[in-house]
């Protein structure tokens, strides 16, 4: 669980959890902020490439 829904919180958790054993990352967003979506996808496509899916709740 995240302390807030800011993109930095998602990026921090992803960075701490990313490892070669991770096959897929699923993120559930509570809002449709494009900056948060873009930050998550940038990290998971470029910085540490892991297949990912982002859901809007």
Tab-separated table of C-alpha atoms in Angstrom:
chain	number	residue	atom	x	y	z
A	1	UNK	CA	0.000	0.000	0.000
A	2	UNK	CA	1.248	3.460	-0.894
A	3	UNK	CA	1.189	6.470	1.427
A	4	UNK	CA	-0.236	8.634	-1.403
A	5	UNK	CA	-1.021	8.476	-5.121
A	6	UNK	CA	1.840	10.669	-6.340
A	7	UNK	CA	4.022	9.311	-9.118
A	8	UNK	CA	7.088	9.446	-6.849
A	9	UNK	CA	5.475	6.944	-4.478
A	10	UNK	CA	4.876	4.471	-7.310
A	11	UNK	CA	8.397	4.929	-8.663
A	12	UNK	CA	9.897	4.371	-5.201
A	13	UNK	CA	7.973	1.119	-4.667
A	14	UNK	CA	8.771	-0.116	-8.181
A	15	UNK	CA	12.458	0.641	-7.675
A	16	UNK	CA	12.522	-1.233	-4.369
A	17	UNK	CA	10.625	-4.226	-5.777
A	18	UNK	CA	12.235	-4.630	-9.197
A	19	UNK	CA	14.383	-7.727	-9.527
A	20	UNK	CA	15.123	-10.382	-12.153
A	21	UNK	CA	12.459	-12.563	-10.507
A	22	UNK	CA	9.665	-10.082	-11.310
A	23	UNK	CA	7.762	-11.153	-14.445
A	24	UNK	CA	4.989	-8.547	-14.515
A	25	UNK	CA	4.112	-5.362	-12.645
A	26	UNK	CA	0.467	-4.335	-12.213
A	27	UNK	CA	-0.304	-0.853	-10.925
A	28	UNK	CA	-3.768	0.257	-9.875
A	29	UNK	CA	-4.329	4.004	-10.095
A	30	UNK	CA	-7.167	5.768	-8.314
A	31	UNK	CA	-7.143	8.699	-10.730
A	32	UNK	CA	-6.446	9.258	-14.409
A	33	UNK	CA	-3.460	11.594	-14.064
A	34	UNK	CA	-1.322	11.265	-17.160
A	35	UNK	CA	1.885	12.319	-15.384
A	36	UNK	CA	1.636	9.383	-12.986
A	37	UNK	CA	0.902	6.914	-15.794
A	38	UNK	CA	3.768	8.289	-17.885
A	39	UNK	CA	6.234	8.091	-14.980
A	40	UNK	CA	5.319	4.469	-14.243
A	41	UNK	CA	5.586	3.455	-17.898
A	42	UNK	CA	8.905	5.292	-18.341
A	43	UNK	CA	10.472	3.403	-15.450
A	44	UNK	CA	9.049	0.048	-16.506
A	45	UNK	CA	9.821	0.439	-20.220
A	46	UNK	CA	13.166	2.247	-20.154
A	47	UNK	CA	14.852	2.283	-16.740
A	48	UNK	CA	14.120	-1.299	-15.666
A	49	UNK	CA	12.269	-3.042	-18.498
A	50	UNK	CA	9.571	-5.229	-16.985
A	51	UNK	CA	6.226	-5.961	-18.666
A	52	UNK	CA	3.533	-3.908	-16.987
A	53	UNK	CA	-0.151	-3.116	-16.939
A	54	UNK	CA	-1.721	-0.036	-15.386
A	55	UNK	CA	-5.362	-0.199	-14.298
A	56	UNK	CA	-7.710	2.626	-13.396
A	57	UNK	CA	-9.845	1.927	-10.328
